PDB file of C-alpha atoms in Angstrom:
ATOM      1  CA  MET A   1      34.606 -69.394 -13.713  1.00 88.00           C
ATOM      2  CA  ALA A   2      36.970 -66.695 -12.459  1.00 92.00           C
ATOM      3  CA  ALA A   3      39.028 -66.618  -9.261  1.00 96.00           C
ATOM      4  CA  TYR A   4      38.625 -63.926  -6.604  1.00 96.00           C
ATOM      5  CA  SER A   5      40.053 -63.414  -3.136  1.00 97.00           C
ATOM      6  CA  LEU A   6      37.743 -63.301  -0.113  1.00 98.00           C
ATOM      7  CA  ARG A   7      39.502 -62.207   3.064  1.00 98.00           C
ATOM      8  CA  LEU A   8      38.444 -61.710   6.676  1.00 98.00           C
ATOM      9  CA  TYR A   9      40.371 -59.274   8.886  1.00 98.00           C
ATOM     10  CA  GLU A  10      40.057 -58.528  12.574  1.00 98.00           C
ATOM     11  CA  ASP A  11      40.719 -54.843  13.278  1.00 97.00           C
ATOM     12  CA  THR A  12      41.128 -53.421  16.792  1.00 96.00           C
ATOM     13  CA  LEU A  13      41.011 -49.622  17.035  1.00 96.00           C
ATOM     14  CA  ALA A  14      41.914 -47.520  20.073  1.00 96.00           C
ATOM     15  CA  PRO A  15      39.239 -45.202  21.515  1.00 96.00           C
ATOM     16  CA  ASN A  16      38.684 -42.083  19.409  1.00 91.00           C
ATOM     17  CA  HIS A  17      41.353 -43.184  16.946  1.00 91.00           C
ATOM     18  CA  ALA A  18      42.106 -40.791  14.092  1.00 91.00           C
ATOM     19  CA  PRO A  19      40.312 -41.715  10.834  1.00 93.00           C
ATOM     20  CA  ILE A  20      41.626 -44.756   8.993  1.00 93.00           C
ATOM     21  CA  TYR A  21      41.271 -44.691   5.216  1.00 94.00           C
ATOM     22  CA  LEU A  22      40.464 -47.773   3.177  1.00 94.00           C
ATOM     23  CA  PRO A  23      40.405 -48.003  -0.632  1.00 94.00           C
ATOM     24  CA  ALA A  24      37.359 -49.012  -2.634  1.00 95.00           C
ATOM     25  CA  ALA A  25      36.465 -52.702  -2.303  1.00 95.00           C
ATOM     26  CA  ALA A  26      33.356 -54.810  -1.887  1.00 97.00           C
ATOM     27  CA  ARG A  27      33.315 -55.202   1.896  1.00 98.00           C
ATOM     28  CA  ALA A  28      31.252 -55.900   4.977  1.00 98.00           C
ATOM     29  CA  CYS A  29      32.238 -54.748   8.458  1.00 98.00           C
ATOM     30  CA  TYR A  30      30.696 -56.251  11.614  1.00 98.00           C
ATOM     31  CA  VAL A  31      31.240 -54.470  14.940  1.00 98.00           C
ATOM     32  CA  VAL A  32      32.214 -57.099  17.525  1.00 98.00           C
ATOM     33  CA  HIS A  33      32.948 -54.682  20.400  1.00 98.00           C
ATOM     34  CA  GLY A  34      32.628 -50.926  20.900  1.00 98.00           C
ATOM     35  CA  SER A  35      31.378 -48.707  18.104  1.00 98.00           C
ATOM     36  CA  ALA A  36      32.541 -47.213  14.824  1.00 97.00           C
ATOM     37  CA  THR A  37      31.500 -44.645  12.243  1.00 97.00           C
ATOM     38  CA  PHE A  38      31.787 -45.453   8.543  1.00 98.00           C
ATOM     39  CA  GLU A  39      32.137 -42.410   6.259  1.00 98.00           C
ATOM     40  CA  TYR A  40      31.696 -43.019   2.527  1.00 95.00           C
ATOM     41  CA  ASP A  41      30.797 -41.166  -0.671  1.00 92.00           C
ATOM     42  CA  GLU A  42      27.078 -40.830   0.044  1.00 92.00           C
ATOM     43  CA  GLY A  43      27.261 -40.070   3.764  1.00 96.00           C
ATOM     44  CA  ALA A  44      28.070 -41.766   7.056  1.00 97.00           C
ATOM     45  CA  GLN A  45      26.723 -44.533   9.299  1.00 97.00           C
ATOM     46  CA  HIS A  46      27.371 -45.212  12.981  1.00 97.00           C
ATOM     47  CA  GLN A  47      27.242 -48.786  14.253  1.00 98.00           C
ATOM     48  CA  ARG A  48      27.534 -50.160  17.765  1.00 98.00           C
ATOM     49  CA  ALA A  49      28.453 -53.753  18.691  1.00 98.00           C
ATOM     50  CA  GLY A  50      26.128 -56.197  16.977  1.00 98.00           C
ATOM     51  CA  GLY A  51      25.652 -54.078  13.845  1.00 98.00           C
ATOM     52  CA  ALA A  52      27.239 -54.163  10.413  1.00 98.00           C
ATOM     53  CA  TRP A  53      27.951 -51.925   7.420  1.00 98.00           C
ATOM     54  CA  LEU A  54      28.255 -52.974   3.760  1.00 98.00           C
ATOM     55  CA  GLY A  55      29.553 -50.985   0.801  1.00 97.00           C
ATOM     56  CA  ASP A  56      32.135 -50.745  -1.946  1.00 95.00           C
ATOM     57  CA  ALA A  57      33.263 -47.090  -1.826  1.00 94.00           C
ATOM     58  CA  PRO A  58      36.490 -45.673  -0.364  1.00 96.00           C
ATOM     59  CA  LEU A  59      35.970 -45.572   3.390  1.00 96.00           C
ATOM     60  CA  ALA A  60      36.993 -43.440   6.357  1.00 95.00           C
ATOM     61  CA  LEU A  61      36.743 -45.515   9.532  1.00 95.00           C
ATOM     62  CA  LEU A  62      36.490 -43.850  12.969  1.00 95.00           C
ATOM     63  CA  ALA A  63      36.386 -45.623  16.329  1.00 96.00           C
ATOM     64  CA  GLY A  64      34.048 -44.455  19.091  1.00 95.00           C
ATOM     65  CA  GLU A  65      34.946 -43.492  22.636  1.00 95.00           C
ATOM     66  CA  GLU A  66      35.129 -47.165  23.665  1.00 96.00           C
ATOM     67  CA  GLY A  67      37.302 -48.140  20.712  1.00 97.00           C
ATOM     68  CA  ALA A  68      36.180 -50.841  18.324  1.00 97.00           C
ATOM     69  CA  THR A  69      36.859 -54.409  17.275  1.00 98.00           C
ATOM     70  CA  LEU A  70      35.704 -55.179  13.750  1.00 98.00           C
ATOM     71  CA  TRP A  71      35.444 -58.220  11.531  1.00 98.00           C
ATOM     72  CA  ARG A  72      36.006 -56.931   8.001  1.00 98.00           C
ATOM     73  CA  TRP A  73      35.381 -59.038   4.898  1.00 98.00           C
ATOM     74  CA  GLU A  74      36.715 -57.904   1.511  1.00 97.00           C
ATOM     75  CA  LEU A  75      36.211 -59.373  -1.947  1.00 97.00           C
ATOM     76  CA  ASP A  76      38.868 -58.410  -4.462  1.00 93.00           C
ATOM     77  CA  ALA A  77      41.098 -59.630  -7.256  1.00 90.00           C
ATOM     78  CA  THR A  78      43.425 -62.443  -6.267  1.00 89.00           C
ATOM     79  CA  ASP A  79      46.463 -60.197  -6.847  1.00 89.00           C
ATOM     80  CA  ALA A  80      45.109 -57.299  -4.750  1.00 86.00           C
ATOM     81  CA  PRO A  81      47.502 -56.107  -2.013  1.00 87.00           C
ATOM     82  CA  PRO A  82      46.873 -57.242   1.563  1.00 87.00           C
ATOM     83  CA  GLY A  83      44.243 -55.224   3.381  1.00 88.00           C
ATOM     84  CA  GLU A  84      45.728 -54.966   6.875  1.00 88.00           C
ATOM     85  CA  LEU A  85      45.406 -51.442   8.278  1.00 85.00           C
ATOM     86  CA  ARG A  86      48.466 -49.267   7.689  1.00 77.00           C
ATOM     87  CA  SER A  87      49.613 -45.889   9.047  1.00 76.00           C
ATOM     88  CA  ALA A  88      47.445 -46.509  12.107  1.00 82.00           C
ATOM     89  CA  PRO A  89      49.669 -46.797  15.214  1.00 88.00           C
ATOM     90  CA  GLY A  90      46.656 -47.063  17.537  1.00 86.00           C
ATOM     91  CA  ALA A  91      45.221 -50.024  15.654  1.00 92.00           C
ATOM     92  CA  THR A  92      46.052 -53.664  15.081  1.00 93.00           C
ATOM     93  CA  SER A  93      44.915 -55.695  12.116  1.00 94.00           C
ATOM     94  CA  THR A  94      45.138 -59.433  11.491  1.00 95.00           C
ATOM     95  CA  CYS A  95      44.050 -61.494   8.510  1.00 97.00           C
ATOM     96  CA  LYS A  96      42.001 -64.285  10.067  1.00 98.00           C
ATOM     97  CA  LEU A  97      41.373 -66.108   6.782  1.00 98.00           C
ATOM     98  CA  ALA A  98      42.079 -65.562   3.093  1.00 97.00           C
ATOM     99  CA  GLU A  99      40.567 -67.882   0.506  1.00 97.00           C
ATOM    100  CA  THR A 100      40.319 -68.031  -3.271  1.00 97.00           C
ATOM    101  CA  ILE A 101      36.741 -68.476  -4.469  1.00 97.00           C
ATOM    102  CA  ASP A 102      35.417 -69.140  -7.959  1.00 96.00           C
ATOM    103  CA  LEU A 103      32.592 -66.980  -9.299  1.00 97.00           C
ATOM    104  CA  ASP A 104      30.886 -67.102 -12.684  1.00 95.00           C
ATOM    105  CA  PRO A 105      31.439 -63.667 -14.306  1.00 92.00           C
ATOM    106  CA  ARG A 106      28.261 -64.187 -16.372  1.00 94.00           C
ATOM    107  CA  GLN A 107      26.233 -64.157 -13.165  1.00 95.00           C
ATOM    108  CA  GLN A 108      25.245 -60.978 -11.306  1.00 97.00           C
ATOM    109  CA  TRP A 109      26.202 -61.106  -7.630  1.00 98.00           C
ATOM    110  CA  LEU A 110      25.400 -59.608  -4.257  1.00 98.00           C
ATOM    111  CA  MET A 111      27.228 -59.625  -0.920  1.00 98.00           C
ATOM    112  CA  ARG A 112      25.220 -60.488   2.198  1.00 98.00           C
ATOM    113  CA  CYS A 113      26.225 -60.190   5.843  1.00 98.00           C
ATOM    114  CA  ASP A 114      24.104 -61.908   8.472  1.00 98.00           C
ATOM    115  CA  SER A 115      24.151 -63.727  11.798  1.00 98.00           C
ATOM    116  CA  VAL A 116      23.041 -67.294  12.428  1.00 98.00           C
ATOM    117  CA  TYR A 117      21.948 -68.312  15.937  1.00 98.00           C
ATOM    118  CA  PHE A 118      21.452 -71.847  17.325  1.00 98.00           C
ATOM    119  CA  PRO A 119      20.085 -72.857  20.733  1.00 98.00           C
ATOM    120  CA  PRO A 120      22.139 -75.463  22.622  1.00 98.00           C
ATOM    121  CA  GLY A 121      22.387 -78.665  20.589  1.00 98.00           C
ATOM    122  CA  GLY A 122      20.966 -77.087  17.428  1.00 98.00           C
ATOM    123  CA  ILE A 123      21.966 -78.505  14.071  1.00 97.00           C
ATOM    124  CA  ALA A 124      21.941 -77.382  10.462  1.00 97.00           C
ATOM    125  CA  HIS A 125      21.046 -80.516   8.511  1.00 97.00           C
ATOM    126  CA  THR A 126      23.057 -81.428   5.434  1.00 97.00           C
ATOM    127  CA  HIS A 127      22.730 -78.503   3.066  1.00 97.00           C
ATOM    128  CA  VAL A 128      24.298 -76.399   0.348  1.00 98.00           C
ATOM    129  CA  HIS A 129      24.171 -72.656  -0.413  1.00 98.00           C
ATOM    130  CA  GLN A 130      23.973 -70.702  -3.641  1.00 97.00           C
ATOM    131  CA  GLY A 131      27.405 -69.145  -3.202  1.00 98.00           C
ATOM    132  CA  PRO A 132      30.625 -69.248  -1.163  1.00 98.00           C
ATOM    133  CA  GLY A 133      31.418 -67.339   2.004  1.00 98.00           C
ATOM    134  CA  ILE A 134      33.504 -67.032   5.158  1.00 98.00           C
ATOM    135  CA  ARG A 135      31.941 -67.541   8.590  1.00 98.00           C
ATOM    136  CA  CYS A 136      33.320 -66.654  12.035  1.00 99.00           C
ATOM    137  CA  THR A 137      32.048 -67.931  15.387  1.00 98.00           C
ATOM    138  CA  LEU A 138      30.917 -65.194  17.755  1.00 98.00           C
ATOM    139  CA  GLU A 139      29.900 -67.441  20.673  1.00 98.00           C
ATOM    140  CA  GLY A 140      29.539 -71.146  21.370  1.00 98.00           C
ATOM    141  CA  GLU A 141      30.920 -73.942  19.208  1.00 98.00           C
ATOM    142  CA  ILE A 142      29.971 -75.461  15.869  1.00 98.00           C
ATOM    143  CA  ALA A 143      31.280 -78.501  13.985  1.00 98.00           C
ATOM    144  CA  ILE A 144      31.510 -78.310  10.200  1.00 98.00           C
ATOM    145  CA  GLU A 145      31.409 -81.672   8.422  1.00 98.00           C
ATOM    146  CA  THR A 146      32.122 -81.361   4.703  1.00 98.00           C
ATOM    147  CA  LEU A 147      34.161 -83.063   1.978  1.00 97.00           C
ATOM    148  CA  GLY A 148      35.010 -85.954   4.296  1.00 97.00           C
ATOM    149  CA  GLN A 149      36.471 -83.732   7.029  1.00 98.00           C
ATOM    150  CA  ARG A 150      35.228 -82.458  10.382  1.00 98.00           C
ATOM    151  CA  HIS A 151      36.451 -79.289  12.086  1.00 98.00           C
ATOM    152  CA  VAL A 152      35.207 -77.706  15.309  1.00 98.00           C
ATOM    153  CA  HIS A 153      35.118 -73.903  15.528  1.00 98.00           C
ATOM    154  CA  GLY A 154      34.948 -71.952  18.777  1.00 98.00           C
ATOM    155  CA  PRO A 155      34.745 -68.184  19.377  1.00 98.00           C
ATOM    156  CA  GLY A 156      36.873 -66.243  16.901  1.00 98.00           C
ATOM    157  CA  ASP A 157      37.445 -69.210  14.575  1.00 98.00           C
ATOM    158  CA  ALA A 158      36.806 -68.600  10.867  1.00 98.00           C
ATOM    159  CA  TRP A 159      36.138 -71.044   8.044  1.00 98.00           C
ATOM    160  CA  LEU A 160      35.182 -71.110   4.371  1.00 98.00           C
ATOM    161  CA  GLU A 161      32.116 -72.844   2.980  1.00 98.00           C
ATOM    162  CA  LEU A 162      32.204 -73.352  -0.785  1.00 98.00           C
ATOM    163  CA  GLY A 163      28.442 -73.230  -1.144  1.00 97.00           C
ATOM    164  CA  HIS A 164      28.107 -76.181  -3.503  1.00 97.00           C
ATOM    165  CA  ALA A 165      29.802 -78.664  -1.124  1.00 98.00           C
ATOM    166  CA  PRO A 166      27.278 -80.267   1.294  1.00 98.00           C
ATOM    167  CA  VAL A 167      27.721 -79.284   4.959  1.00 98.00           C
ATOM    168  CA  LEU A 168      26.362 -80.866   8.151  1.00 98.00           C
ATOM    169  CA  ALA A 169      26.726 -78.503  11.134  1.00 98.00           C
ATOM    170  CA  PRO A 170      25.886 -79.641  14.689  1.00 98.00           C
ATOM    171  CA  THR A 171      26.473 -77.211  17.577  1.00 98.00           C
ATOM    172  CA  THR A 172      27.484 -77.687  21.197  1.00 98.00           C
ATOM    173  CA  GLU A 173      24.854 -78.691  23.753  1.00 98.00           C
ATOM    174  CA  ALA A 174      26.612 -76.612  26.420  1.00 98.00           C
ATOM    175  CA  ARG A 175      25.407 -73.176  25.304  1.00 98.00           C
ATOM    176  CA  ASP A 176      23.984 -71.031  22.520  1.00 98.00           C
ATOM    177  CA  THR A 177      26.020 -70.708  19.334  1.00 98.00           C
ATOM    178  CA  THR A 178      26.144 -67.730  16.968  1.00 98.00           C
ATOM    179  CA  PHE A 179      28.289 -67.107  13.942  1.00 98.00           C
ATOM    180  CA  ILE A 180      28.609 -64.103  11.642  1.00 99.00           C
ATOM    181  CA  ARG A 181      28.677 -64.766   7.920  1.00 98.00           C
ATOM    182  CA  CYS A 182      29.572 -62.869   4.778  1.00 98.00           C
ATOM    183  CA  PHE A 183      28.933 -64.613   1.502  1.00 97.00           C
ATOM    184  CA  VAL A 184      28.469 -63.963  -2.192  1.00 98.00           C
ATOM    185  CA  LEU A 185      25.176 -64.947  -3.813  1.00 98.00           C
ATOM    186  CA  PRO A 186      23.387 -64.482  -7.144  1.00 98.00           C
ATOM    187  CA  ARG A 187      21.394 -61.250  -7.128  1.00 98.00           C
ATOM    188  CA  ALA A 188      18.240 -63.289  -7.607  1.00 97.00           C
ATOM    189  CA  CYS A 189      18.704 -64.411  -3.965  1.00 97.00           C
ATOM    190  CA  ARG A 190      18.011 -60.870  -2.744  1.00 97.00           C
ATOM    191  CA  GLY A 191      15.791 -61.125   0.313  1.00 97.00           C
ATOM    192  CA  ARG A 192      15.613 -64.928   0.022  1.00 97.00           C
ATOM    193  CA  SER A 193      17.231 -67.800   1.845  1.00 96.00           C
ATOM    194  CA  SER A 194      20.124 -69.380  -0.025  1.00 97.00           C
ATOM    195  CA  ILE A 195      19.969 -72.735   1.772  1.00 96.00           C
ATOM    196  CA  ARG A 196      18.948 -75.980   0.049  1.00 96.00           C
ATOM    197  CA  TYR A 197      18.701 -79.289   1.921  1.00 96.00           C
ATOM    198  CA  VAL A 198      20.461 -82.245   0.337  1.00 97.00           C
ATOM    199  CA  HIS A 199      18.212 -84.976   1.775  1.00 96.00           C
ATOM    200  CA  ALA A 200      14.494 -84.717   1.123  1.00 93.00           C
ATOM    201  CA  GLU A 201      13.639 -85.995   4.613  1.00 94.00           C
ATOM    202  CA  ASP A 202      15.461 -83.021   6.185  1.00 92.00           C
ATOM    203  CA  GLY A 203      13.252 -80.481   4.452  1.00 84.00           C
ATOM    204  CA  GLY A 204      10.370 -81.055   6.852  1.00 88.00           C
ATOM    205  CA  LYS A 205      12.390 -81.263  10.065  1.00 90.00           C
ATOM    206  CA  GLN A 206      12.335 -78.512  12.660  1.00 88.00           C
ATOM    207  CA  LYS A 207      14.955 -75.835  11.938  1.00 90.00           C
ATOM    208  CA  PRO A 208      16.216 -74.416  15.252  1.00 94.00           C
ATOM    209  CA  GLN A 209      18.511 -71.790  13.740  1.00 96.00           C
ATOM    210  CA  ARG A 210      17.482 -68.134  13.484  1.00 97.00           C
ATOM    211  CA  TYR A 211      18.849 -65.604  11.019  1.00 97.00           C
ATOM    212  CA  HIS A 212      19.307 -61.852  11.088  1.00 98.00           C
ATOM    213  CA  VAL A 213      20.363 -60.144   7.859  1.00 98.00           C
ATOM    214  CA  PHE A 214      22.378 -56.971   8.477  1.00 98.00           C
ATOM    215  CA  GLY A 215      22.365 -56.022   4.824  1.00 98.00           C
ATOM    216  CA  GLU A 216      22.844 -56.938   1.186  1.00 98.00           C
ATOM    217  CA  ARG A 217      24.770 -55.036  -1.460  1.00 97.00           C
ATOM    218  CA  PHE A 218      24.878 -55.576  -5.214  1.00 97.00           C
ATOM    219  CA  ILE A 219      28.510 -55.943  -6.315  1.00 96.00           C
ATOM    220  CA  SER A 220      30.248 -55.844  -9.664  1.00 92.00           C
ATOM    221  CA  LEU A 221      33.107 -58.187 -10.473  1.00 87.00           C
ATOM    222  CA  ALA A 222      36.141 -56.397 -11.899  1.00 69.00           C
TER     223      ALA A 222
END
């Protein structure tokens, strides 16, 4: 296994901010508020709130007329410099979570960004995933029970799931809950669910959660 750094940043850009330039990195960017244009080697893509962009090329980032708030995940070497935005006086950037994850360099990997929605009182029964990732709550509240600990995450809270460690995840009964997720999976998971239920009896239970995949991108580990 080899160690890599997975980081989640929250970037807030003023309306019509001058382009911000980011170096090459495996990344996913989710637009929380406003809109943004992502310019890269092969072209450009505009995303409004509720959309995401994935890629690994050097990036020019432009905010729309309403400004933009982004959640930006980056996978890089553990000794890579911090990725907060620089030389951008009309922008703020905060690292919400930085974690070291172990990946098998013999495996081929992809990065996936998606959303997971639960109705009030929904629950993800005890499960594992095929790779690690960082989640961040968009609305509602979710409890994560894993490795003998329980933590409750409200809007804007981020957490790491290792993938191989079983997780039980009940949500609040007061309202809907949605979180945004970026995780690293074997390429063989392309277009397939990565979830596996730990207890056989849970496999046949009703699954209230709904998923929306924004995109997947094959990545190469340096």
